Coordinates of C-alpha atoms in Angstrom, one line a residue:
X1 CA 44.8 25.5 38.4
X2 CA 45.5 21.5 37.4
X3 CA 41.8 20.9 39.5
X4 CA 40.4 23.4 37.3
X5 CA 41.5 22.0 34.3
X6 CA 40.6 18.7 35.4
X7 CA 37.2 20.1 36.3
X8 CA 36.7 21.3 33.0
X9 CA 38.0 18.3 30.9
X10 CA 35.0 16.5 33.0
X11 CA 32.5 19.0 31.9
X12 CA 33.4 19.0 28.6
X13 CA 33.8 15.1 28.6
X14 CA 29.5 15.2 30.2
X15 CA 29.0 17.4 28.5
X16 CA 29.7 15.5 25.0
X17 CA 28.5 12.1 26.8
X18 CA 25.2 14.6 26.7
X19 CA 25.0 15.0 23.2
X20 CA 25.9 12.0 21.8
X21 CA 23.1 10.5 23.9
X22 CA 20.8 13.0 22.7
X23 CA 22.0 12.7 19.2
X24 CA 21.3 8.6 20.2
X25 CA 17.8 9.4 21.0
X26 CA 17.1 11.8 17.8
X27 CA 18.2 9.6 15.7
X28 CA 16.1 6.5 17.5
X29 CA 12.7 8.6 16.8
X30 CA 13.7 9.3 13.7
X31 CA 14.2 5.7 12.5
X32 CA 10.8 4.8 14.4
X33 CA 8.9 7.4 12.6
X34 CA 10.8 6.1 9.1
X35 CA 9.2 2.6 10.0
X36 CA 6.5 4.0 11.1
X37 CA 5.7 6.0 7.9
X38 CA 6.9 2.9 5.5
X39 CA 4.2 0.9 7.4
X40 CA 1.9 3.4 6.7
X41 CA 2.9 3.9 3.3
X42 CA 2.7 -0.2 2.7
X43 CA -0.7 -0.1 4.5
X44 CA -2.4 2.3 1.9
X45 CA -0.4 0.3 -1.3
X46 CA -1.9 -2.9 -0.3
X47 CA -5.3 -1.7 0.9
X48 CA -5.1 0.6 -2.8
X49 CA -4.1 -2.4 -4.9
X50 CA -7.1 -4.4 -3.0
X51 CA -9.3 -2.3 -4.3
X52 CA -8.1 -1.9 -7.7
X53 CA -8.2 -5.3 -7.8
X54 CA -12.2 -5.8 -6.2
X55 CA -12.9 -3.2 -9.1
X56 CA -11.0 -5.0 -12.0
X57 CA -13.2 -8.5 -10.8
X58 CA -16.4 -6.1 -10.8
X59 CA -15.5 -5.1 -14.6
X60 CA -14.5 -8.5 -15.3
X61 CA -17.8 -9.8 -14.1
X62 CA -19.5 -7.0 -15.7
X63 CA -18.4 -8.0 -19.1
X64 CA -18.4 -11.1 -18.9
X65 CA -22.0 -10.8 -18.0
X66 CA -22.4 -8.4 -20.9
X67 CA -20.7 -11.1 -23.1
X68 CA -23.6 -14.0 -21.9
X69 CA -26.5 -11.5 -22.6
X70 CA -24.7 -11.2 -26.2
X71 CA -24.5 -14.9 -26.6
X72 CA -27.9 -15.7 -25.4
X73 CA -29.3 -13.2 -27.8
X74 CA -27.0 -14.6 -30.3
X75 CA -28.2 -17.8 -30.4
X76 CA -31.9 -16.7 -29.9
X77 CA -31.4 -14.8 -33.1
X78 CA -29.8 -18.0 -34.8
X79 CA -32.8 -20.1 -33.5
X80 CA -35.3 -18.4 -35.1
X81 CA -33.6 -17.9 -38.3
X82 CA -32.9 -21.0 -38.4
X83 CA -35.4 -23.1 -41.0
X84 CA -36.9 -25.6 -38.7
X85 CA -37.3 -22.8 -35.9
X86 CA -40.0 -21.8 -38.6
X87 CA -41.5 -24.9 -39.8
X88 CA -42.4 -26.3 -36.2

């Protein structure tokens, strides 16, 4: 009866050595696919904020070409208002 007992106190004692290794092993996979999904998830936030930022420099280009085209015609209107722009 003590060998049986003994017996059983080993399986139990595998038996738990099982688990925790397991439990070990779940919890490994789950941190890699936490590092793996922040990586991801940084990935997309820089590769979104590079883009936002190529379109804010196309906008910014955009008026400040807009703002050029506004002086130019500005001053062209200025010129020939201006009295000697008449008199040649």
């Amino acid at each position: 009866m003590k060998a049986e007992s003994g017996e059983e106190e080993f399986e139990s004692e595998e038996g738990e050595e099982l688990a925790m290794e397991e439990e070990e092993q779940a919890n490994e996979e789950e941190e890699f696919k936490s590092e793996e999904e922040e990586k991801q998830a940084n990935e997309e936030e820089e590769f979104k904020s590079e883009e936002e930022e190529k379109q804010a420099n196309k906008e910014e280009k955009k008026v400040q070409e807009g703002e050029q085209d506004n002086l130019a015609q500005s001053l062209r209107t200025r010129c020939e208002q201006h009295p000697w722009h008449n008199n040649g």
